[in-house]
Coordinates of C-alpha atoms in Angstrom, one line a residue:
M1 CA -14.1 22.5 11.9
L2 CA -10.7 21.4 10.6
T3 CA -7.8 21.9 12.9
P4 CA -4.7 23.9 11.8
F5 CA -2.9 20.5 11.6
T6 CA -5.4 19.2 9.1
S7 CA -5.1 22.3 6.8
K8 CA -1.4 22.1 6.9
W9 CA -1.5 18.4 6.0
F10 CA -3.6 19.1 3.0
A11 CA -1.2 21.7 1.8
S12 CA 1.7 19.2 1.7
P13 CA 2.7 18.8 -2.0
G14 CA 2.2 15.4 -3.5
L15 CA 0.6 14.0 -0.3
C16 CA -2.9 13.6 -1.5
R17 CA -2.4 11.1 -4.3
P18 CA -5.3 8.9 -5.6
R19 CA -5.9 5.8 -3.6
R20 CA -8.9 4.0 -2.2
S21 CA -10.6 5.8 0.5
R22 CA -11.1 3.8 3.7
V23 CA -13.7 6.1 5.2
S24 CA -15.9 8.0 2.8
P25 CA -17.6 11.4 3.5
R26 CA -20.8 10.0 1.9
A27 CA -21.1 7.5 4.7
L28 CA -21.4 10.5 7.1
G29 CA -24.5 11.6 5.4
L30 CA -22.6 14.5 3.7
P31 CA -23.2 13.9 -0.1
G32 CA -21.1 15.9 -2.3
A33 CA -18.6 16.8 0.3
F34 CA -15.0 17.5 -0.8
P35 CA -15.8 17.0 -4.5
R36 CA -12.3 18.1 -5.5
V37 CA -10.2 16.3 -2.9
A38 CA -8.4 13.1 -3.9
P39 CA -9.9 9.9 -2.4
F40 CA -7.0 9.4 0.0
C41 CA -7.4 12.9 1.4
A42 CA -11.2 12.5 1.6
G43 CA -10.7 9.5 3.8
I44 CA -8.6 11.6 6.2
V45 CA -11.1 14.5 6.1
S46 CA -13.8 11.9 7.0
L47 CA -11.8 10.7 10.0
V48 CA -11.3 14.2 11.2
L49 CA -14.9 15.0 10.8
I50 CA -16.0 11.9 12.7
L51 CA -13.8 12.9 15.6
S52 CA -15.0 16.5 15.4
L53 CA -18.7 15.7 15.2
G54 CA -18.5 13.3 18.2
P55 CA -21.7 11.4 18.9
A56 CA -23.5 12.9 15.9
A57 CA -21.3 10.7 13.7
S58 CA -22.2 7.5 15.4
A59 CA -25.5 7.4 13.6
A60 CA -23.6 6.8 10.5
G61 CA -22.1 3.7 11.9
E62 CA -18.6 5.0 11.8
F63 CA -17.6 4.0 15.3
G64 CA -18.9 2.2 18.4
A65 CA -18.1 -0.4 20.9
L66 CA -15.3 -2.8 19.9
R67 CA -13.9 -5.7 21.9
V68 CA -10.1 -5.8 21.6
I69 CA -8.1 -8.8 22.8
V70 CA -4.2 -8.4 22.8
N71 CA -2.1 -11.5 23.6
G72 CA -5.1 -13.1 25.4
E73 CA -5.9 -10.0 27.5
V74 CA -9.0 -7.9 27.0
V75 CA -8.0 -4.2 26.5
R76 CA -10.3 -1.4 27.3
L77 CA -9.9 1.4 24.7
T78 CA -9.6 5.0 25.9
G79 CA -12.2 6.0 23.3
N80 CA -14.3 4.7 20.5
P81 CA -12.5 3.5 17.4
I82 CA -13.5 4.2 13.8
V83 CA -14.1 1.1 11.7
Q84 CA -15.1 0.9 8.0
D85 CA -14.2 -1.6 5.3
T86 CA -12.5 -3.8 8.1
V87 CA -9.9 -1.1 8.7
V88 CA -9.7 -0.2 12.4
M89 CA -8.5 3.2 13.5
A90 CA -8.3 3.1 17.4
P91 CA -6.8 5.0 20.3
Y92 CA -3.3 3.6 20.9
Q93 CA -3.4 3.6 24.7
G94 CA -3.2 0.1 26.3
L95 CA -2.8 -1.7 23.0
F96 CA 0.9 -2.3 23.1
E97 CA 1.9 -3.3 26.7
P98 CA 0.6 -6.9 26.4
L99 CA 3.0 -7.5 23.6
G100 CA 6.0 -6.0 25.3
I101 CA 6.0 -2.9 23.0
R102 CA 6.8 0.4 24.5
A103 CA 4.6 3.3 23.2
T104 CA 5.6 7.0 23.7
W105 CA 3.5 9.9 22.5
N106 CA 5.3 13.2 21.9
P107 CA 2.7 16.0 21.9
Q108 CA 5.1 18.6 20.7
E109 CA 6.2 16.6 17.6
R110 CA 2.7 15.0 17.3
S111 CA 4.5 11.6 16.9
L112 CA 4.1 8.1 18.4
N113 CA 7.3 6.2 19.0
L114 CA 7.1 2.4 19.3
A115 CA 9.9 0.0 20.5
G116 CA 9.2 -3.7 20.1
P117 CA 10.7 -6.6 22.1
A118 CA 12.7 -7.8 19.0
G119 CA 14.4 -4.4 18.7
D120 CA 12.0 -3.1 16.0
E121 CA 11.4 0.7 16.1
M122 CA 8.5 2.6 14.5
Q123 CA 7.6 6.3 14.4
L124 CA 4.2 7.5 13.2
R125 CA 3.6 11.2 12.8
A126 CA 0.2 12.9 12.7
G127 CA -0.9 13.3 9.1
D128 CA 2.3 11.8 7.6
P129 CA 1.6 9.1 5.0
Y130 CA 5.0 7.7 5.6
V131 CA 6.1 5.8 8.7
T132 CA 9.6 5.3 9.8
V133 CA 10.3 1.6 10.5
N134 CA 13.8 0.7 11.7
G135 CA 15.2 3.8 10.1
E136 CA 13.4 3.3 6.8
R137 CA 10.5 5.3 5.4
R138 CA 7.6 3.4 4.1
P139 CA 4.0 4.4 3.1
V140 CA 1.1 3.7 5.6
P141 CA -2.5 3.0 4.3
I142 CA -3.9 5.7 6.7
P143 CA -1.7 8.0 8.7
L144 CA -2.0 8.6 12.4
V145 CA -4.8 11.0 13.3
S146 CA -4.6 13.4 16.3
V147 CA -7.6 15.5 16.8
L148 CA -9.3 17.0 19.9
G149 CA -6.9 15.2 22.2
R150 CA -7.5 11.8 20.6
V151 CA -4.7 9.8 18.9
L152 CA -5.8 7.1 16.5
I153 CA -3.6 4.6 14.6
P154 CA -4.3 2.0 11.8
V155 CA -4.1 -0.9 14.2
Q156 CA -3.9 -3.9 11.9
W157 CA -1.1 -2.3 9.8
V158 CA 0.9 -1.3 12.7
F159 CA 0.9 -4.7 14.5
E160 CA 1.3 -6.7 11.3
T161 CA 4.3 -4.6 10.4
L162 CA 5.8 -5.3 13.8
G163 CA 5.4 -9.0 13.1
D164 CA 2.2 -9.8 15.1
A165 CA -1.1 -11.2 13.8
T166 CA -4.5 -9.5 13.7
A167 CA -8.0 -10.8 13.1
Y168 CA -11.1 -8.6 12.9
D169 CA -14.5 -10.0 13.2
A170 CA -17.0 -7.4 12.0
D171 CA -20.1 -9.4 13.0
A172 CA -18.8 -10.0 16.6
H173 CA -17.3 -6.4 16.8
T174 CA -14.0 -8.1 17.9
L175 CA -10.4 -7.4 17.1
V176 CA -7.8 -10.0 18.2
I177 CA -4.0 -9.1 18.2
S178 CA -1.7 -12.0 18.8
P179 CA 2.0 -12.7 18.9
Q180 CA 3.0 -15.4 16.3
I181 CA 5.0 -18.5 16.9
T182 CA 7.8 -18.2 14.4
G183 CA 9.8 -21.3 15.0
V184 CA 10.4 -24.5 16.9
S185 CA 13.9 -26.1 17.1
W186 CA 15.7 -28.5 19.3
R187 CA 19.3 -29.4 20.2
G188 CA 21.3 -31.7 22.5
T189 CA 22.8 -30.1 25.6
D190 CA 25.1 -31.4 28.4
A191 CA 21.9 -31.8 30.5
G192 CA 19.8 -33.6 28.0
L193 CA 17.7 -32.0 25.2
E194 CA 16.4 -28.5 24.8
V195 CA 13.4 -27.5 22.7
T196 CA 13.1 -23.8 21.8
I197 CA 9.8 -22.1 20.9
E198 CA 10.2 -18.6 19.5
G199 CA 7.7 -15.8 18.9
T200 CA 7.2 -12.2 18.0
G201 CA 6.0 -11.1 21.4
P202 CA 5.9 -12.3 25.0
L203 CA 4.9 -16.0 25.2
R204 CA 3.1 -17.2 28.3
A205 CA 3.6 -21.0 28.5
T206 CA 2.4 -23.7 30.8
G207 CA 3.2 -27.4 30.7
A208 CA 1.6 -30.6 31.7
A209 CA 3.0 -34.2 31.4
L210 CA 0.5 -36.8 30.1
Q211 CA 0.8 -40.6 30.0
R212 CA -0.4 -43.4 27.7
P213 CA 1.3 -42.3 25.4
E214 CA 4.0 -40.3 27.2
R215 CA 4.0 -36.6 26.1
L216 CA 4.5 -33.1 27.3
V217 CA 1.9 -30.6 26.4
V218 CA 3.0 -26.9 26.3
D219 CA 0.1 -24.4 26.0
I220 CA 0.9 -20.9 24.9
A221 CA -2.1 -18.7 25.6
G222 CA -2.9 -15.8 23.2
A223 CA -0.3 -16.8 20.5
V224 CA -1.0 -18.2 17.1
P225 CA 1.2 -20.3 14.8
K226 CA 2.8 -18.2 12.0
S227 CA 1.8 -20.8 9.4
A228 CA 0.5 -24.4 9.2
V229 CA 3.3 -26.7 10.2
P230 CA 3.5 -30.5 9.9
T231 CA 4.6 -32.8 12.7
F232 CA 8.4 -32.8 13.1
D233 CA 9.9 -36.2 13.3
V234 CA 12.8 -35.8 15.8
H235 CA 13.8 -39.2 17.3
E236 CA 16.5 -37.6 19.4
G237 CA 17.0 -38.7 22.9
P238 CA 13.6 -39.2 24.6
L239 CA 11.9 -36.8 22.1
T240 CA 10.3 -38.6 19.1
A241 CA 8.1 -35.9 17.5
I242 CA 6.8 -32.4 17.9
Q243 CA 3.3 -31.4 16.9
I244 CA 2.0 -27.7 16.7
E245 CA -1.7 -27.0 16.6
R246 CA -4.2 -24.2 17.3
S247 CA -6.1 -24.4 20.5
S248 CA -9.1 -22.6 21.9
T249 CA -6.8 -20.3 23.8
G250 CA -3.9 -20.0 21.6
T251 CA -1.2 -22.5 20.5
R252 CA -0.5 -26.0 21.7
V253 CA 2.9 -27.6 21.3
I254 CA 2.9 -31.4 21.9
L255 CA 6.2 -33.1 22.6
D256 CA 5.9 -36.9 22.0
L257 CA 8.2 -38.8 24.3
S258 CA 9.6 -42.3 24.3
T259 CA 9.9 -42.4 28.0
R260 CA 8.9 -40.3 31.0
V261 CA 11.6 -37.6 31.8
P262 CA 11.8 -34.5 34.1
Y263 CA 11.3 -31.2 32.4
R264 CA 11.6 -27.5 33.1
I265 CA 10.0 -24.5 31.2
L266 CA 11.9 -21.2 31.1
S267 CA 11.6 -17.9 29.3
E268 CA 14.2 -15.7 27.5
I269 CA 14.4 -12.4 25.7
P270 CA 12.0 -11.3 27.9
G271 CA 9.3 -13.8 27.2
R272 CA 9.8 -14.0 23.4
R273 CA 11.5 -17.4 23.6
V274 CA 10.3 -20.5 25.6
L275 CA 12.9 -23.1 26.5
V276 CA 11.7 -26.6 27.4
S277 CA 14.6 -28.6 28.9
L278 CA 14.0 -32.3 28.9
G279 CA 16.0 -34.5 31.3
T280 CA 16.8 -31.6 33.7
A281 CA 17.8 -32.8 37.1
A282 CA 15.9 -31.7 40.3
P283 CA 12.6 -30.6 38.8
S284 CA 10.6 -27.8 40.5
P285 CA 7.4 -28.7 42.3
G286 CA 4.7 -29.8 39.9
E287 CA 7.2 -30.9 37.2
A288 CA 7.3 -34.5 36.0
P289 CA 9.5 -36.8 38.1
G290 CA 12.5 -38.5 36.5
H291 CA 16.2 -39.3 36.9
P292 CA 19.0 -36.8 36.6
S293 CA 21.2 -36.9 33.5
T294 CA 24.6 -38.6 33.6
Y295 CA 26.2 -36.8 30.7
Q296 CA 29.7 -38.0 29.7
P297 CA 31.8 -35.8 27.3
S298 CA 33.3 -37.3 24.1
A299 CA 36.8 -37.0 22.9
Q300 CA 35.8 -36.9 19.2
K301 CA 35.0 -33.4 18.1
I302 CA 33.4 -32.7 14.7
T303 CA 34.5 -29.2 13.8
T304 CA 32.8 -28.6 10.5
V305 CA 31.3 -30.0 7.3
V306 CA 32.1 -28.7 3.8
Y307 CA 30.2 -29.6 0.5
Q308 CA 32.0 -29.5 -2.8
H309 CA 30.1 -29.8 -6.1
V310 CA 31.5 -31.8 -9.0
D311 CA 29.8 -32.5 -12.4
G312 CA 26.9 -34.9 -11.9
G313 CA 27.5 -35.3 -8.2
G314 CA 29.3 -33.9 -5.2
R315 CA 31.1 -34.8 -2.0
L316 CA 30.9 -33.8 1.6
V317 CA 34.1 -33.4 3.7
I318 CA 33.6 -34.1 7.4
V319 CA 36.4 -32.6 9.5
A320 CA 37.2 -33.8 13.0
N321 CA 40.1 -33.7 15.5
R322 CA 40.7 -37.5 15.1
P323 CA 39.5 -40.4 12.9
F324 CA 36.0 -41.6 13.6
Q325 CA 33.5 -44.3 12.6
T326 CA 30.1 -43.8 10.9
T327 CA 26.9 -45.7 10.2
Q328 CA 24.7 -44.9 7.2
R329 CA 21.2 -45.5 6.1
I330 CA 18.9 -44.3 3.3
L331 CA 15.4 -42.8 4.0
H332 CA 12.8 -42.0 1.4
N333 CA 10.1 -39.3 0.7
P334 CA 12.2 -37.1 0.6
E335 CA 15.3 -39.0 -0.4
R336 CA 17.9 -38.7 2.3
L337 CA 21.3 -40.2 3.3
V338 CA 21.6 -40.2 7.0
I339 CA 25.1 -40.5 8.6
D340 CA 25.5 -41.0 12.3
I341 CA 28.8 -40.5 14.2
P342 CA 28.7 -42.2 17.6
D343 CA 30.6 -40.9 20.7
A344 CA 31.1 -37.5 19.1
V345 CA 30.1 -33.9 19.6
F346 CA 29.4 -31.3 16.9
L347 CA 31.1 -28.1 18.0
P348 CA 28.9 -25.7 16.0
V349 CA 25.8 -27.6 17.5
K350 CA 23.9 -27.1 14.3
K351 CA 24.8 -26.2 10.6
A352 CA 22.7 -26.2 7.4
L353 CA 24.1 -25.9 3.9
D354 CA 21.5 -24.9 1.2
V355 CA 23.1 -26.5 -1.9
G356 CA 20.5 -26.9 -4.7
D357 CA 23.1 -28.2 -7.3
G358 CA 20.6 -30.6 -9.0
L359 CA 21.5 -33.5 -6.9
V360 CA 21.9 -32.4 -3.3
V361 CA 19.2 -30.1 -2.0
Q362 CA 20.5 -29.5 1.5
V363 CA 23.1 -30.8 4.0
R364 CA 22.2 -30.6 7.7
A365 CA 24.5 -31.4 10.6
A366 CA 23.7 -31.3 14.3
Q367 CA 24.2 -32.8 17.7
F368 CA 21.5 -35.4 17.4
H369 CA 21.8 -37.0 20.8
S370 CA 23.5 -36.4 24.1
N371 CA 24.5 -39.1 26.6
P372 CA 25.3 -41.1 24.6
N373 CA 26.6 -38.5 22.2
V374 CA 25.7 -38.9 18.5
V375 CA 26.4 -36.4 15.7
R376 CA 23.9 -36.8 12.7
I377 CA 24.5 -35.5 9.2
V378 CA 21.6 -35.6 6.8
I379 CA 22.1 -35.2 3.1
E380 CA 18.8 -34.4 1.3
L381 CA 18.9 -35.5 -2.3
S382 CA 16.6 -34.6 -5.3
R383 CA 16.7 -38.2 -6.5
P384 CA 18.3 -41.6 -5.5
A385 CA 22.0 -41.7 -6.2
P386 CA 25.0 -44.0 -5.4
F387 CA 27.3 -42.9 -2.5
A388 CA 30.4 -44.0 -0.7
V389 CA 31.9 -43.1 2.7
L390 CA 35.7 -43.1 2.6
P391 CA 38.7 -41.9 4.6
G392 CA 40.0 -38.5 3.6
L393 CA 43.5 -37.7 2.6
V394 CA 44.4 -36.4 6.0
A395 CA 43.7 -37.8 9.5
G396 CA 40.4 -36.7 10.9
Q397 CA 38.7 -36.2 7.5
T398 CA 36.0 -38.4 6.0
L399 CA 34.6 -38.1 2.5
V400 CA 31.1 -38.8 1.4
T401 CA 30.9 -39.1 -2.4
L402 CA 27.7 -38.8 -4.2
G403 CA 26.5 -39.5 -7.7
A404 CA 29.2 -39.2 -10.4
A405 CA 31.8 -38.4 -7.8
T406 CA 31.3 -42.0 -6.6
A407 CA 31.5 -43.6 -10.0
G408 CA 34.4 -41.5 -11.2
G409 CA 36.7 -41.9 -8.2
L410 CA 37.8 -39.3 -5.7
G411 CA 39.8 -36.8 -7.6
P412 CA 41.7 -34.1 -5.8
V413 CA 40.2 -32.8 -2.6
T414 CA 40.4 -29.0 -2.7
A415 CA 39.9 -26.6 0.3
P416 CA 36.7 -24.6 0.5
T417 CA 36.9 -21.0 -0.5
I418 CA 38.9 -19.1 2.0
G419 CA 39.5 -15.5 3.0
T420 CA 42.4 -14.0 4.9
H421 CA 41.0 -15.6 8.1
G422 CA 39.9 -19.0 7.0
P423 CA 36.8 -20.6 5.3
V424 CA 34.2 -18.2 4.2
V425 CA 30.5 -18.5 5.2
V426 CA 28.2 -15.7 3.9
A427 CA 25.0 -14.7 5.6
L428 CA 22.5 -13.2 3.2
D429 CA 19.8 -11.1 4.9
A430 CA 16.9 -10.3 2.5
G431 CA 15.2 -7.4 4.2
H432 CA 11.6 -7.4 5.4
G433 CA 9.4 -10.3 4.4
G434 CA 6.0 -11.8 5.3
S435 CA 3.8 -9.3 7.0
D436 CA 6.4 -6.6 6.5
P437 CA 6.4 -5.6 2.8
G438 CA 9.1 -2.9 3.2
A439 CA 8.9 0.1 0.9
I440 CA 6.4 0.0 -2.0
G441 CA 7.1 1.6 -5.4
P442 CA 4.7 3.8 -7.4
T443 CA 3.3 0.8 -9.3
G444 CA 3.1 -1.5 -6.3
V445 CA 6.5 -3.3 -6.5
R446 CA 7.3 -4.5 -2.9
E447 CA 10.7 -4.2 -1.5
K448 CA 10.5 -7.6 0.3
D449 CA 10.0 -9.3 -3.1
V450 CA 12.8 -7.7 -5.1
V451 CA 15.4 -8.0 -2.3
L452 CA 14.6 -11.7 -1.9
A453 CA 15.0 -12.3 -5.6
I454 CA 18.5 -10.6 -5.5
A455 CA 19.4 -12.6 -2.4
L456 CA 18.4 -15.9 -4.1
D457 CA 20.5 -15.0 -7.2
L458 CA 23.4 -14.2 -5.0
Q459 CA 23.0 -17.5 -3.1
Q460 CA 23.2 -19.4 -6.3
L461 CA 26.3 -17.6 -7.4
L462 CA 28.0 -18.4 -4.1
V463 CA 26.9 -22.0 -4.1
E464 CA 28.4 -22.4 -7.6
R465 CA 31.7 -21.3 -6.1
H466 CA 31.4 -23.7 -3.3
I467 CA 31.0 -21.0 -0.7
D468 CA 28.8 -21.8 2.3
V469 CA 25.7 -19.6 2.6
V470 CA 23.4 -18.9 5.5
M471 CA 20.0 -17.6 4.3
I472 CA 18.3 -15.5 6.9
R473 CA 15.1 -16.1 4.9
N474 CA 14.7 -17.9 1.6
A475 CA 10.9 -17.4 1.3
D476 CA 8.3 -14.7 1.9
V477 CA 8.4 -15.0 5.7
F478 CA 8.9 -12.5 8.5
V479 CA 12.0 -12.8 10.6
P480 CA 12.3 -10.5 13.7
L481 CA 15.3 -8.1 13.5
A482 CA 16.6 -9.5 16.8
D483 CA 16.8 -13.0 15.3
R484 CA 18.6 -12.2 12.1
A485 CA 22.1 -11.8 13.5
Q486 CA 21.6 -14.8 15.7
I487 CA 20.7 -17.0 12.7
A488 CA 23.8 -15.8 11.0
A489 CA 26.0 -16.5 14.0
R490 CA 24.5 -20.0 14.5
G491 CA 25.4 -20.8 10.9
G492 CA 29.0 -19.8 11.5
A493 CA 28.8 -16.7 9.2
T494 CA 32.1 -14.9 8.5
L495 CA 30.5 -12.2 6.3
F496 CA 27.0 -10.6 6.7
V497 CA 25.3 -8.8 3.9
S498 CA 21.8 -7.3 4.4
I499 CA 20.0 -6.4 1.1
H500 CA 17.4 -3.6 0.9
A501 CA 15.8 -1.1 -1.5
N502 CA 16.0 2.5 -0.7
A503 CA 12.9 4.8 -0.3
S504 CA 12.3 8.6 -0.2
T505 CA 9.5 11.1 -0.2
D506 CA 11.4 12.6 -3.2
P507 CA 10.5 10.5 -6.2
N508 CA 13.6 11.8 -8.0
A509 CA 16.0 10.4 -5.4
T510 CA 18.3 7.9 -7.2
G511 CA 21.4 5.8 -6.7
T512 CA 22.9 3.1 -4.6
Q513 CA 24.7 3.2 -1.2
T514 CA 26.0 1.0 1.5
F515 CA 26.0 1.2 5.4
Y516 CA 28.1 -0.3 8.1
A517 CA 28.0 0.0 11.9
D518 CA 31.5 -1.0 13.0
P519 CA 34.3 1.1 11.3
G520 CA 36.1 -2.2 10.6
S521 CA 33.4 -3.0 8.1
Q522 CA 33.8 0.2 6.1
P523 CA 36.4 -1.3 3.6
F524 CA 33.9 -4.0 2.9
A525 CA 31.1 -1.5 2.3
A526 CA 33.3 0.6 0.1
V527 CA 34.4 -2.2 -2.4
V528 CA 30.8 -3.5 -2.6
L529 CA 29.5 0.0 -3.4
D530 CA 32.2 0.4 -6.1
E531 CA 31.4 -2.9 -7.7
V532 CA 27.6 -2.2 -7.6
G533 CA 28.0 1.2 -9.2
R534 CA 30.2 -0.4 -12.0
G535 CA 28.0 -3.3 -12.6
T536 CA 24.6 -1.7 -12.7
G537 CA 25.4 1.9 -13.7
L538 CA 23.7 3.3 -10.6
A539 CA 25.2 6.5 -9.1
P540 CA 27.1 5.7 -5.9
R541 CA 25.8 7.7 -2.9
G542 CA 28.7 6.8 -0.7
T543 CA 29.1 4.6 2.4
S544 CA 27.8 5.7 5.8
Q545 CA 27.9 4.6 9.3
A546 CA 24.5 3.7 10.7
A547 CA 23.2 1.9 13.8
F548 CA 20.9 -0.5 11.9
K549 CA 20.1 -3.3 14.3
V550 CA 21.2 -6.1 12.0
L551 CA 24.6 -4.4 11.7
V552 CA 25.0 -3.5 15.3
D553 CA 24.2 -7.2 16.3
S554 CA 26.7 -8.5 13.7
T555 CA 29.9 -6.5 14.6
R556 CA 31.9 -9.6 15.3
V557 CA 32.2 -10.1 11.6
P558 CA 32.3 -7.8 8.6
A559 CA 28.7 -6.7 8.1
I560 CA 27.2 -4.2 5.7
L561 CA 23.7 -3.2 4.4
V562 CA 23.3 -2.6 0.7
E563 CA 20.6 -0.2 -0.4
T564 CA 20.4 -1.4 -4.0
A565 CA 18.3 1.3 -5.6
F566 CA 15.3 3.6 -4.9
I567 CA 12.1 1.7 -5.2
T568 CA 10.2 5.0 -4.9
N569 CA 11.9 6.3 -8.1
P570 CA 9.7 5.2 -11.0
G571 CA 12.7 4.4 -13.2
E572 CA 14.6 2.5 -10.5
E573 CA 11.5 0.7 -9.4
Q574 CA 11.3 -0.9 -13.0
M575 CA 14.9 -1.8 -12.8
L576 CA 14.5 -3.5 -9.5
R577 CA 11.6 -5.7 -10.8
D578 CA 13.7 -6.8 -13.8
P579 CA 15.2 -10.2 -13.3
G580 CA 18.2 -9.2 -15.5
F581 CA 18.9 -6.3 -13.2
Q582 CA 18.5 -8.4 -10.1
Q583 CA 21.1 -10.8 -11.5
S584 CA 23.5 -7.9 -12.3
M585 CA 23.0 -6.6 -8.8
A586 CA 23.8 -10.1 -7.3
Q587 CA 26.9 -10.4 -9.5
S588 CA 28.1 -7.0 -8.5
I589 CA 27.8 -7.7 -4.8
L590 CA 29.6 -11.0 -5.3
K591 CA 32.5 -9.1 -7.1
G592 CA 32.7 -6.8 -4.1
M593 CA 32.9 -9.7 -1.7
Q594 CA 35.7 -11.3 -3.8
R595 CA 37.6 -8.1 -3.8
Y596 CA 37.3 -7.6 -0.1
L597 CA 38.3 -11.2 0.7
S598 CA 41.6 -10.7 -1.3
T599 CA 42.6 -7.7 0.9
P600 CA 44.5 -7.8 4.2
Q601 CA 41.5 -6.1 5.9
A602 CA 39.4 -9.1 5.4
G603 CA 38.5 -10.6 8.8
A604 CA 36.5 -9.8 11.9
P605 CA 36.5 -6.1 12.8

C-alpha cells in the first residue's frame, strides 16, 4: 500500500519526468505494473513497494546483506539496503560519523540535514527530486525515501557530492566510502620544513622513519588519492622528494630525505589536514631522533613579485626592502628559469601567477629553504628564451627580462594595475567541480563546466591587463568550500569573485543576480550586476545579502558571488553553453571590476 506521502509526491506537477529507472517494477515479479507512470516515478514506486513488501521482495534480489566500509571502519547498517544497477539506497544511520559529517533527521519535515567538516551543507527531503547543497538546489538521481520508519538515501551520489569517493563491488557485496587526499604542499618555517596533507574528511595518519635510504613514511588509513599524482621533486632543506601511492589500507605518502631529522605529525581542521613538521626540536617518544633547529632570521625581505607582459616577451619585477643578490640556472622538461635569493625571506610564503601569454606559463615564488634562508622564484616557459637579471629603477627592485624584452632593452617600468588600496589580485572561484557537477540543465549542461569556462575567459582578460589572478580551480577538480577562501588568501587576493549558474524548480525563472555577505561588498556586487545586465541582456534580479560560506570566509576583502543565468531555464541553458556568451559574461564581470576599482569604496570592507 502506498503511503499518503507517496501519493502526494506523485501529484507534484512536473516531478515525474522521463529518466532511466534505477529499480524497475518488473524486477519485483510484477509485470505490467504502473504502465502509465514515467520511468523515474516507476523507480520510486518500486522502492516504496520493496520497503512495503518486506522479506517478500528479497526473492527478487532487490536487497540483502551489504558490507559497508567508511573511512576504514566497518559500518553496520540499521536495515537492508536496496541495490540495483550499482545504485545503493541504504539507511543513513551510522554512515556519516566516520567522515566527520553530522546527520540530523527531522521527522516532522521528513528531511535529512547534513553538515560536513569542510563546511558543506546538504538537505534531502523525502520524495523531493531536488537536494539543497550549500544553499543551491540541484537534481538528485533518486530522492530520499522514507517509508515504514526507514529512511534510505542514494549513498554514492550523496558522498561524492560532499567530496568523498565511493566504490561498489557487486560481486563482493561491498561498498567502500573514503575521504580523498586532495593536495600535498610544503613550505619553510622558522622551525624547519612543514609538509601539509589535505583531505575531504578526517585523516588518520601514522608515521615511521626508515633508513637506507632515509625517508619518512606516512600512512593514512581509509583515504584514497583524489587522482594519480607523480613524484614531487622538492629539494628543499632535508626533503628531496614526495611520493604518493595507494596502499592496501589507504594512502601512503613517502617523504624522501637527504638526512635523518626529527619529525612530528599533527592534525588540524579537525582531522582534515595532517601537518608533518621536519626538523622539530624535542620529538615525542617514538619519533625519529635528531638535532634542534638553529633558525636565524634574515634582514632581506622579499615582499612581492609582479609579472608584466610585453610583445614577444615579458619581465618580472621582484620587490624587496633592500638590494639583494641572485643566482640563476636553467632546467629543462619543462623549460624553467630558476632564481635563488640567498639570506632572504618571502613574506607571502608562497605565490603563483598563472600567466599563459605565449612565452611564460607560470611564475612561482616561495620560501624554498629555512636556516639558511633561501627564496626561490621559478619562471616556467613554453620554450627556451633569452633572459637577463638586472637592477630595477629603484632600490630594492630587480628585473628579470625574458624573450623580446631582453633583446629590445628595458623600456619603462610601469606599476601593476592598482585600485584605491594598492595592487590588485583577483581570486576567481569557479563553483563546484570534480565530483560536484552543480546544477544540471534540461539537456544535461552541467554548471561546473560552464562556470569554469567563464572563469578561464575572465582569467585571460585579467592577465592581458597585467592583473594578478588566483584561480581557485582551473580544471575539473573538486575543491572543498572551506579551502576556497584560504587559497585566495594565500595568493594575496584583494578581490574575490565566485561564479555560479542559478537553478530553480520553475523552468521559467530567468535573469542574473549577485550576492554578498559583508555589507561593505554591496557596492561591488551592484556594479558587477549592472555591467552583466548591460553586457548580456539578462534581466537583473538585484543584489542580496547571503551567508554563502565562500563569502563569509572572505569578508576581509570585497567578495561577491555572481549567479550568471538560470541553467534550469531552457533558453538560458543554451546561452550558458555558448562560448560567445561565456566571453560576454567574462567581459561584463571585468567591466564591473574596473568600475568598482575606480570608486572610493574600493578596498577591504
